[in-house]
Short mmCIF file of C-alpha atoms and ligand atoms in Angstrom, two decimals:
data_model
loop_
_atom_site.label_atom_id
_atom_site.label_comp_id
_atom_site.label_asym_id
_atom_site.label_seq_id
_atom_site.Cartn_x
_atom_site.Cartn_y
_atom_site.Cartn_z
CA MET A 1 28.42 -37.40 17.44
CA ASP A 2 25.85 -37.49 14.56
CA ASN A 3 25.96 -35.75 11.34
CA VAL A 4 24.54 -32.65 12.44
CA THR A 5 26.81 -32.17 15.34
CA GLU A 6 29.79 -32.97 13.21
CA LYS A 7 28.78 -30.11 10.74
CA LEU A 8 28.48 -27.75 13.49
CA LEU A 9 31.84 -28.23 14.21
CA GLU A 10 33.24 -28.54 10.89
CA CYS A 11 31.43 -25.81 9.40
CA PHE A 12 30.98 -23.20 12.23
CA GLY A 13 33.44 -24.25 14.70
CA HIS A 14 30.93 -24.75 17.72
CA ARG A 15 31.33 -27.65 19.76
CA LYS A 16 27.69 -27.80 21.07
CA PHE A 17 24.40 -26.10 20.44
CA LYS A 18 23.78 -22.79 22.19
CA SER A 19 20.59 -24.02 23.72
CA GLU A 20 18.31 -27.10 23.58
CA LEU A 21 15.80 -25.12 21.51
CA GLN A 22 18.59 -24.15 18.92
CA GLU A 23 19.30 -27.72 18.51
CA ARG A 24 15.58 -28.89 18.22
CA ALA A 25 14.99 -25.79 15.51
CA VAL A 26 18.06 -26.92 13.53
CA ARG A 27 16.89 -30.69 13.69
CA ALA A 28 13.33 -29.52 12.54
CA ILE A 29 14.45 -27.59 9.73
CA ALA A 30 16.89 -30.25 8.54
CA ARG A 31 13.96 -32.72 8.33
CA GLY A 32 12.30 -30.25 6.11
CA VAL A 33 8.85 -31.88 6.59
CA HIS A 34 7.07 -28.82 8.08
CA ASP A 35 7.11 -25.00 8.15
CA VAL A 36 9.08 -24.01 11.23
CA TYR A 37 8.36 -20.89 13.29
CA VAL A 38 11.36 -19.87 15.61
CA SER A 39 11.08 -17.22 18.39
CA MET A 40 14.30 -16.60 20.46
CA PRO A 41 15.64 -13.50 21.96
CA THR A 42 18.26 -11.35 20.19
CA GLY A 43 21.64 -13.08 20.38
CA SER A 44 20.54 -16.44 21.02
CA GLY A 45 21.76 -17.78 17.66
CA LYS A 46 18.86 -17.86 15.38
CA SER A 47 20.85 -17.53 12.27
CA LEU A 48 22.44 -21.01 12.87
CA CYS A 49 19.20 -22.61 13.14
CA PHE A 50 18.83 -22.15 9.27
CA GLN A 51 22.49 -21.94 8.43
CA LEU A 52 23.45 -25.38 9.63
CA PRO A 53 20.79 -27.50 8.00
CA ALA A 54 21.52 -25.80 4.49
CA MET A 55 25.15 -27.37 4.99
CA LEU A 56 23.56 -30.78 5.14
CA GLN A 57 22.24 -30.69 1.50
CA ASP A 58 24.74 -30.34 -1.19
CA ASN A 59 24.01 -28.44 -4.43
CA LYS A 60 20.97 -26.85 -2.79
CA VAL A 61 20.52 -23.23 -2.05
CA ALA A 62 18.69 -21.63 0.89
CA ILE A 63 16.86 -18.45 0.10
CA VAL A 64 16.85 -16.07 2.67
CA PHE A 65 14.57 -12.92 3.08
CA SER A 66 16.16 -10.13 5.07
CA PRO A 67 14.79 -6.58 5.58
CA LEU A 68 18.04 -4.54 5.28
CA LEU A 69 21.23 -4.62 2.96
CA ALA A 70 23.25 -3.98 6.07
CA LEU A 71 22.08 -7.04 7.79
CA ILE A 72 22.61 -9.02 4.56
CA LYS A 73 26.14 -7.93 4.34
CA ASP A 74 26.78 -8.87 8.15
CA GLN A 75 25.59 -12.26 7.62
CA ILE A 76 27.54 -12.95 4.14
CA ASP A 77 30.55 -11.64 5.65
CA HIS A 78 30.17 -14.19 8.62
CA LEU A 79 29.54 -17.17 6.23
CA THR A 80 32.39 -16.06 3.97
CA LYS A 81 34.64 -16.33 7.06
CA PHE A 82 33.73 -19.74 7.38
CA LYS A 83 34.43 -20.29 3.59
CA ILE A 84 30.67 -20.92 3.07
CA GLN A 85 29.37 -19.24 -0.35
CA ALA A 86 26.63 -16.84 0.48
CA GLU A 87 25.43 -14.31 -2.18
CA SER A 88 23.08 -11.64 -2.63
CA ILE A 89 21.21 -9.96 -5.50
CA ASN A 90 20.24 -6.45 -4.92
CA SER A 91 20.13 -2.82 -6.59
CA LYS A 92 23.53 -1.85 -5.24
CA MET A 93 25.68 -4.41 -7.00
CA SER A 94 27.32 -4.11 -10.39
CA THR A 95 25.93 -5.94 -13.40
CA LYS A 96 28.86 -8.07 -13.65
CA ASP A 97 28.54 -9.39 -10.22
CA ARG A 98 24.78 -9.85 -10.51
CA GLU A 99 25.55 -12.00 -13.69
CA ARG A 100 28.27 -14.00 -11.78
CA VAL A 101 25.75 -14.93 -9.17
CA ILE A 102 22.84 -15.48 -11.37
CA ASN A 103 24.97 -17.92 -13.64
CA ASP A 104 25.99 -19.73 -10.70
CA LEU A 105 22.79 -20.32 -9.53
CA ARG A 106 21.33 -21.25 -13.02
CA SER A 107 24.30 -23.73 -13.52
CA MET A 108 23.68 -27.50 -12.98
CA ARG A 109 25.59 -27.67 -9.71
CA PRO A 110 25.44 -24.17 -7.99
CA ASN A 111 28.28 -23.36 -5.36
CA THR A 112 26.14 -20.85 -3.80
CA ARG A 113 24.59 -22.18 -0.60
CA PHE A 114 22.55 -18.95 0.64
CA LEU A 115 21.01 -16.54 -1.45
CA TYR A 116 20.11 -13.39 0.57
CA VAL A 117 17.52 -10.88 -0.94
CA THR A 118 15.34 -8.15 0.30
CA PRO A 119 11.64 -8.23 0.04
CA GLU A 120 11.80 -5.48 -2.33
CA GLN A 121 14.15 -7.38 -4.38
CA ALA A 122 11.84 -10.51 -4.26
CA ALA A 123 9.10 -8.44 -6.19
CA THR A 124 11.31 -7.94 -9.20
CA GLY A 125 11.01 -9.90 -12.41
CA THR A 126 14.69 -11.05 -12.40
CA PHE A 127 14.09 -12.66 -8.95
CA LYS A 128 10.99 -14.11 -9.81
CA SER A 129 12.21 -15.90 -12.87
CA LEU A 130 15.42 -17.03 -10.93
CA MET A 131 13.34 -18.47 -8.19
CA GLU A 132 11.04 -20.39 -10.68
CA HIS A 133 14.08 -21.82 -12.34
CA LEU A 134 15.65 -22.90 -9.05
CA VAL A 135 12.33 -24.45 -7.93
CA LYS A 136 11.87 -26.32 -11.24
CA TYR A 137 15.24 -27.83 -11.00
CA LYS A 138 14.70 -28.75 -7.28
CA LYS A 139 17.76 -26.64 -6.20
CA VAL A 140 15.96 -24.89 -3.22
CA SER A 141 16.48 -26.32 0.12
CA TYR A 142 14.03 -24.09 1.83
CA VAL A 143 13.05 -20.38 2.03
CA VAL A 144 14.01 -18.35 5.13
CA VAL A 145 12.22 -15.25 6.28
CA ASP A 146 14.54 -13.44 8.84
CA GLU A 147 13.07 -10.81 11.09
CA ALA A 148 9.63 -12.19 10.37
CA HIS A 149 8.02 -9.57 12.77
CA CYS A 150 8.39 -7.26 9.85
CA VAL A 151 5.13 -8.63 8.27
CA SER A 152 3.09 -7.74 11.12
CA GLU A 153 1.58 -4.33 11.91
CA TRP A 154 1.95 -5.01 15.53
CA GLY A 155 5.50 -4.91 15.12
CA HIS A 156 7.80 -2.16 15.35
CA ASP A 157 9.38 -2.43 12.03
CA PHE A 158 6.49 -3.08 9.65
CA ARG A 159 7.52 -3.50 6.12
CA PRO A 160 4.46 -3.57 3.49
CA ASP A 161 6.94 -5.62 0.99
CA TYR A 162 7.02 -8.38 3.53
CA LEU A 163 3.40 -9.03 2.81
CA LYS A 164 4.09 -9.92 -0.81
CA LEU A 165 6.32 -13.03 0.48
CA GLY A 166 2.87 -14.71 1.52
CA ASP A 167 2.01 -14.99 -2.19
CA LEU A 168 5.58 -16.72 -3.05
CA ARG A 169 4.55 -19.13 -0.04
CA GLU A 170 1.12 -20.15 -1.85
CA MET A 171 3.10 -20.38 -5.28
CA TYR A 172 5.70 -22.95 -4.17
CA ARG A 173 3.94 -25.28 -1.62
CA SER A 174 6.54 -28.13 -2.00
CA ILE A 175 9.36 -26.22 -0.29
CA PRO A 176 9.42 -25.76 3.38
CA TRP A 177 9.66 -22.22 4.90
CA VAL A 178 11.27 -21.01 8.08
CA ALA A 179 10.36 -17.80 9.70
CA LEU A 180 12.51 -16.29 12.55
CA THR A 181 12.11 -13.41 14.96
CA ALA A 182 13.00 -11.98 18.40
CA THR A 183 9.43 -10.30 18.69
CA ALA A 184 7.50 -12.68 20.32
CA SER A 185 3.96 -11.41 21.21
CA ALA A 186 1.05 -13.48 20.43
CA GLU A 187 -0.32 -10.90 18.14
CA VAL A 188 3.07 -10.79 16.12
CA ALA A 189 3.30 -14.54 16.07
CA LYS A 190 -0.39 -14.78 14.69
CA ASP A 191 0.36 -12.24 11.96
CA ILE A 192 3.56 -14.06 10.98
CA LEU A 193 1.90 -17.55 10.62
CA SER A 194 -1.10 -15.98 8.66
CA ASN A 195 0.58 -13.27 6.55
CA LEU A 196 3.54 -15.48 5.35
CA LYS A 197 0.81 -18.21 4.80
CA LEU A 198 2.84 -20.88 6.44
CA LEU A 199 1.58 -24.32 5.93
CA GLN A 200 -0.15 -25.77 9.00
CA PRO A 201 0.95 -27.65 11.19
CA VAL A 202 3.83 -25.37 11.70
CA ALA A 203 6.49 -26.63 13.96
CA GLN A 204 7.05 -23.97 16.53
CA TYR A 205 10.20 -23.26 18.57
CA LYS A 206 9.75 -20.60 21.20
CA THR A 207 11.88 -19.49 24.11
CA PRO A 208 9.51 -19.56 26.97
CA SER A 209 9.04 -15.98 28.61
CA PHE A 210 9.38 -17.01 32.30
CA ARG A 211 12.54 -15.71 34.02
CA LYS A 212 12.28 -17.34 37.42
CA ASN A 213 14.99 -15.41 39.16
CA LEU A 214 13.09 -12.10 38.46
CA TYR A 215 10.72 -10.88 41.09
CA TYR A 216 8.25 -8.55 39.94
CA ASP A 217 6.06 -5.95 41.72
CA VAL A 218 4.29 -2.61 41.56
CA ILE A 219 4.25 0.18 43.92
CA TYR A 220 1.78 2.91 43.74
CA GLN A 221 3.28 6.14 44.07
CA ASN A 222 0.23 7.82 45.78
CA CYS A 223 0.37 5.28 48.51
CA ILE A 224 3.81 5.73 49.96
CA GLU A 225 4.90 8.98 51.97
CA ASP A 226 8.32 9.26 50.44
CA GLU A 227 8.61 7.88 46.94
CA ILE A 228 12.14 8.79 46.19
CA GLY A 229 12.99 7.41 49.52
CA ASP A 230 11.56 4.25 48.78
CA LEU A 231 13.13 4.00 45.32
CA CYS A 232 16.41 4.58 46.79
CA GLU A 233 16.00 1.96 49.58
CA PHE A 234 14.88 -0.61 47.02
CA LEU A 235 18.06 0.12 44.78
CA LYS A 236 20.32 0.10 47.66
CA LYS A 237 18.84 -3.08 49.00
CA SER A 238 19.38 -4.84 45.50
CA LEU A 239 23.04 -3.60 45.23
CA LYS A 240 24.88 -5.72 47.83
CA ASP A 241 28.05 -6.97 46.56
CA ASP A 242 31.09 -9.37 47.91
CA GLU A 243 34.12 -7.34 48.84
CA ASN A 244 36.50 -8.68 46.25
CA VAL A 245 34.35 -8.72 43.00
CA LYS A 246 35.82 -7.35 39.89
CA PRO A 247 34.70 -3.80 38.83
CA LYS A 248 32.87 -5.08 35.64
CA ASP A 249 31.12 -7.82 37.77
CA LYS A 250 29.77 -5.33 40.38
CA SER A 251 26.17 -4.99 40.78
CA ALA A 252 24.20 -2.31 38.95
CA VAL A 253 20.68 -0.88 38.74
CA ILE A 254 18.58 0.95 36.05
CA VAL A 255 15.97 3.46 36.61
CA TYR A 256 13.86 3.82 33.39
CA CYS A 257 12.12 7.41 33.21
CA ARG A 258 9.65 8.57 30.33
CA THR A 259 11.29 12.20 29.96
CA ARG A 260 14.99 13.51 29.89
CA GLU A 261 13.91 15.99 32.85
CA GLN A 262 13.04 13.00 34.98
CA THR A 263 16.31 11.19 34.46
CA GLU A 264 18.14 14.40 35.46
CA GLU A 265 15.84 14.98 38.59
CA LEU A 266 15.92 11.49 39.80
CA ALA A 267 19.69 11.09 39.46
CA HIS A 268 20.18 14.25 41.46
CA MET A 269 17.81 13.34 44.31
CA LEU A 270 19.40 9.71 44.53
CA ASN A 271 22.77 11.41 44.68
CA LYS A 272 21.44 13.52 47.55
CA ARG A 273 20.56 10.47 49.41
CA GLY A 274 23.83 8.60 49.09
CA LEU A 275 23.18 6.46 45.90
CA ASN A 276 25.89 7.42 43.34
CA SER A 277 23.74 7.76 39.98
CA LEU A 278 24.08 9.16 36.53
CA ALA A 279 21.46 10.38 34.12
CA TYR A 280 21.25 9.04 30.50
CA HIS A 281 19.26 10.47 27.70
CA GLY A 282 19.17 11.24 23.99
CA GLY A 283 19.72 15.10 24.96
CA LEU A 284 23.50 14.24 25.88
CA LYS A 285 26.13 14.43 23.43
CA ALA A 286 27.36 11.04 21.95
CA SER A 287 30.60 11.31 24.00
CA GLU A 288 28.81 11.89 27.09
CA ARG A 289 26.41 8.99 26.63
CA ILE A 290 29.44 6.72 26.03
CA SER A 291 31.07 7.86 29.14
CA VAL A 292 27.68 7.34 31.18
CA GLN A 293 27.59 3.98 29.77
CA GLU A 294 31.10 2.95 30.57
CA ARG A 295 31.18 4.25 33.91
CA TRP A 296 27.95 2.29 34.64
CA SER A 297 29.10 -1.05 33.14
CA GLY A 298 32.69 -0.53 34.27
CA GLY A 299 31.33 -0.61 38.02
CA GLU A 300 32.36 3.08 38.75
CA CYS A 301 28.61 4.21 39.20
CA PRO A 302 26.10 1.70 40.25
CA CYS A 303 22.93 3.65 39.02
CA VAL A 304 21.85 4.96 35.99
CA CYS A 305 18.52 6.90 35.35
CA ALA A 306 17.69 6.64 31.66
CA THR A 307 15.43 7.09 28.99
CA LEU A 308 14.38 4.14 26.93
CA SER A 309 17.30 4.77 24.54
CA PHE A 310 19.54 3.16 27.32
CA GLY A 311 20.15 -0.58 27.11
CA MET A 312 20.42 -1.40 23.38
CA GLY A 313 23.66 -3.19 23.18
CA VAL A 314 24.14 -3.01 27.01
CA ASP A 315 24.95 -6.79 28.08
CA LYS A 316 25.83 -6.30 31.65
CA ALA A 317 24.99 -9.57 33.47
CA THR A 318 24.87 -8.21 36.99
CA VAL A 319 22.09 -5.74 36.87
CA ARG A 320 20.25 -6.59 40.08
CA ALA A 321 17.29 -4.21 39.76
CA VAL A 322 15.34 -2.33 36.99
CA ALA A 323 12.78 0.07 38.17
CA HIS A 324 10.33 2.09 35.95
CA TRP A 325 9.55 5.33 37.16
CA GLY A 326 5.90 5.62 35.81
CA LEU A 327 4.87 3.40 33.31
CA ALA A 328 6.59 1.30 30.48
CA GLN A 329 5.23 2.06 27.02
CA ASN A 330 3.59 -1.37 26.75
CA VAL A 331 4.02 -4.97 27.88
CA ALA A 332 6.41 -6.09 25.22
CA ALA A 333 8.65 -3.09 26.12
CA TYR A 334 8.36 -3.72 29.68
CA TYR A 335 9.08 -7.33 29.26
CA GLN A 336 12.19 -6.40 27.40
CA GLU A 337 13.52 -3.57 29.54
CA SER A 338 12.97 -5.14 32.81
CA GLY A 339 14.57 -8.34 31.25
CA ARG A 340 17.78 -6.52 31.30
CA ALA A 341 17.85 -7.56 35.10
CA GLY A 342 19.52 -10.92 36.17
CA ARG A 343 21.02 -12.10 32.99
CA ASP A 344 23.51 -14.12 35.05
CA GLY A 345 20.45 -16.08 36.47
CA LYS A 346 20.94 -14.89 39.90
CA PRO A 347 17.96 -13.22 41.84
CA ALA A 348 17.17 -9.74 40.83
CA PHE A 349 14.13 -7.37 41.11
CA CYS A 350 11.79 -5.61 38.59
CA ARG A 351 9.55 -2.92 39.89
CA ILE A 352 7.22 -0.31 38.59
CA TYR A 353 6.58 2.86 40.40
CA TYR A 354 2.92 3.41 39.30
CA CYS A 355 1.58 6.88 38.97
CA GLY A 356 -1.88 7.79 37.83
CA LYS A 357 -0.92 11.21 36.58
CA GLU A 358 1.66 9.61 34.32
CA ARG A 359 -0.72 7.22 33.07
CA ASN A 360 -3.36 10.19 32.16
CA ALA A 361 -0.30 11.95 30.46
CA VAL A 362 0.63 9.05 28.30
CA ASP A 363 -2.99 8.38 27.40
CA PHE A 364 -3.28 12.05 26.26
CA LEU A 365 -0.20 11.54 24.11
CA LEU A 366 -1.40 8.59 22.41
CA LYS A 367 -4.86 10.00 21.81
CA ALA A 368 -3.43 13.09 20.66
CA GLU A 369 -1.20 11.07 18.04
CA MET A 370 -4.27 8.94 17.06
CA ALA A 371 -5.99 12.26 16.17
CA ARG A 372 -3.14 13.31 13.99
CA ALA A 373 -3.20 10.16 12.12
CA ARG A 374 -4.01 10.37 8.52
CA THR A 375 -3.48 7.28 6.40
CA PRO A 376 -5.34 4.03 7.33
CA GLU A 377 -1.88 2.53 8.32
CA GLN A 378 -1.13 5.59 10.62
CA LYS A 379 -4.54 4.88 12.30
CA GLN A 380 -4.18 1.11 12.68
CA ARG A 381 -0.77 1.81 14.23
CA CYS A 382 -2.03 4.31 16.55
CA LYS A 383 -4.93 2.11 17.64
CA ASN A 384 -2.48 -0.76 18.18
CA ALA A 385 -0.10 1.38 20.30
CA TYR A 386 -3.26 2.39 22.26
CA LYS A 387 -4.39 -1.15 22.95
CA SER A 388 -0.93 -2.15 23.99
CA PHE A 389 -0.56 0.66 26.36
CA GLU A 390 -4.07 -0.18 27.89
CA LEU A 391 -2.69 -3.80 28.45
CA MET A 392 0.18 -2.14 30.25
CA VAL A 393 -2.22 -0.23 32.52
CA LYS A 394 -3.99 -3.52 33.27
CA TYR A 395 -0.78 -5.01 34.22
CA CYS A 396 -0.44 -2.46 37.01
CA GLU A 397 -4.28 -1.97 37.87
CA GLU A 398 -5.38 -5.60 38.08
CA VAL A 399 -4.46 -8.27 40.59
CA LYS A 400 -3.08 -10.92 38.42
CA CYS A 401 0.12 -12.72 38.60
CA ARG A 402 2.85 -10.72 36.87
CA HIS A 403 4.63 -13.63 35.22
CA LYS A 404 1.38 -14.97 34.06
CA ARG A 405 0.59 -11.71 32.56
CA PHE A 406 3.58 -12.04 30.21
CA ALA A 407 2.74 -15.49 29.44
CA ASP A 408 -0.49 -14.58 28.14
CA TYR A 409 0.91 -11.88 26.13
CA PHE A 410 3.30 -14.19 24.48
CA GLY A 411 0.74 -16.88 24.13
CA GLU A 412 2.20 -19.35 26.46
CA GLU A 413 0.83 -21.69 29.16
CA GLY A 414 0.84 -20.10 32.54
CA PRO A 415 4.25 -20.42 34.29
CA ARG A 416 4.58 -21.86 37.83
CA CYS A 417 5.41 -18.36 39.44
CA GLY A 418 5.86 -19.80 42.97
CA GLY A 419 5.89 -16.55 44.72
CA ARG A 420 8.08 -14.77 42.41
CA CYS A 421 5.89 -11.75 42.13
CA ASP A 422 3.98 -9.52 44.49
CA VAL A 423 0.59 -11.05 43.69
CA CYS A 424 1.68 -14.56 44.10
CA HIS A 425 3.66 -13.81 47.16
CA ASP A 426 0.78 -11.86 49.00
CA GLU A 427 -2.22 -11.31 47.00
CA ARG A 428 -4.14 -9.52 49.85
CA ALA A 429 -1.41 -6.92 50.44
CA VAL A 430 -1.62 -5.95 46.75
CA ARG A 431 -5.48 -5.88 46.74
CA ARG A 432 -5.12 -3.44 49.64
CA ALA A 433 -2.73 -1.28 48.08
CA LEU A 434 -4.54 -1.10 44.65
CA ASP A 435 -7.83 -0.08 46.69
CA GLN A 436 -6.05 2.52 48.41
CA HIS A 437 -4.34 3.89 45.15
CA GLN A 438 -7.78 3.80 43.44
CA ARG A 439 -9.54 5.62 46.34
CA ARG A 440 -6.68 8.06 46.37
CA ALA A 441 -6.71 8.59 42.72
CA MET A 442 -10.27 9.65 42.96
CA SER A 443 -10.20 12.00 45.61
P1 ADP B 1 20.17 -13.91 16.78
O1 ADP B 1 19.91 -13.83 15.26
O2 ADP B 1 19.21 -14.76 17.49
O3 ADP B 1 20.05 -12.43 17.38
P2 ADP B 1 22.77 -14.78 16.04
O4 ADP B 1 22.40 -15.54 14.86
O5 ADP B 1 23.32 -13.35 15.34
O6 ADP B 1 21.70 -14.44 16.98
O7 ADP B 1 23.86 -15.20 16.81
C1 ADP B 1 24.41 -14.67 17.92
C2 ADP B 1 25.77 -15.06 18.20
O8 ADP B 1 25.69 -16.36 18.77
C3 ADP B 1 26.69 -14.97 16.92
O9 ADP B 1 27.90 -14.63 17.27
C4 ADP B 1 26.85 -16.64 16.67
O10 ADP B 1 28.17 -16.85 16.06
C5 ADP B 1 26.78 -17.20 18.04
N1 ADP B 1 26.38 -18.57 18.17
C6 ADP B 1 25.46 -19.23 17.42
N2 ADP B 1 25.25 -20.50 17.71
C7 ADP B 1 26.25 -20.81 18.62
C8 ADP B 1 26.71 -22.10 19.15
N3 ADP B 1 26.08 -23.19 19.04
N4 ADP B 1 27.68 -21.85 20.04
C9 ADP B 1 28.45 -20.70 20.15
N5 ADP B 1 28.03 -19.62 19.70
C10 ADP B 1 27.00 -19.63 18.96
MG1 MG B 2 19.34 -12.60 13.66
#
């Protein structure tokens, strides 16, 4: 056991790292030689990547930029539980509290190990002079930008104030910076590196996108006789269970739909064909939504037909299939939604039931939104949304390995699919189906 693993146990009570990637990121940040970029999915333990190395440096403070006071509070509470002193400076605190924090930080030997601030706060005179002081007396271990995708207009929660952090990075070139995010598209990553002005070479730690237990395919709705029947067969086949499995470990499936009406309609038709299904969408009362979610995750009802709001915070490991009825909004969304399948590592299936009409409907909506956009910012976002959508259409309308498509999107080397998608499994069959789809779509 070395110093790092000792501290892991001593400070946070963990016997081992959550992943090899987490360990490598921790060690790189602890070395403090390069700026570090970390991209790992939500829940994989990114906070520890910057919280543990800070514990190896006495009398230094790590400055952490985080987008929301609520997130900051969670992190401070978590660290306080482990008796680690973490503080914040924000507009909501009392003058007295703020003075206490600042006095400690300006003292010879500060006790504060983590200073959490929002990017808005970072622009204030109070913060700037404090930062200058801390840097001058070499009391900053490193600077962290959590939820770093907020600096990108490609991300879903763009925050203009994050852009100003890039200037800070330029001002204090001697301190290493760490940027972390769960949003991993190549565009967002590029924006993070350039907008935060991270110093090259940046050490990068990224979870590869390839999930080898997931089989991906696309079915063209206009090429099959009975779409609902096909969907029903697909779901039923995925749902085979052992007899004596516990209810909460029972297999389950999700069908994502674009509209509320579709969720109701599909659930109804699947029920008629003997697959016990529930509908889930934002139009239901909160209590109904909770009940659907519980019946599904508790193993009472195996199938849920849902709009996109379903899945946040759902962590059922035994989802055996995720079908999209029509299109996903974009490749990032599709990767995330389909990725709810097979979290237990066992084989699972991800399928899109592609429909040309549906594509045209989304196309129309996005263009209408673009026409309504007024500010340059809105226009840019609409353009980005449209480009992302086009990429999703290509996913369905071009014959290319589905896993490779994701890898390209995330800026990674192509994975060895080895027949884990329809294209690599039988390329000629996919070509035939696509030809047929296109011929029928035109006639
Ligand atoms: P992220 O920011 O990547 O979404 P968090 O940093 O919030 O994830 O961590 C998710 C959970 O994982 C937390 O409950 C955290 O305590 C736990 N965790 C982190 N590292 C380890 C570890 N090495 N061993 C066990 N649990 C860990
Ligand atoms: Mg986090």
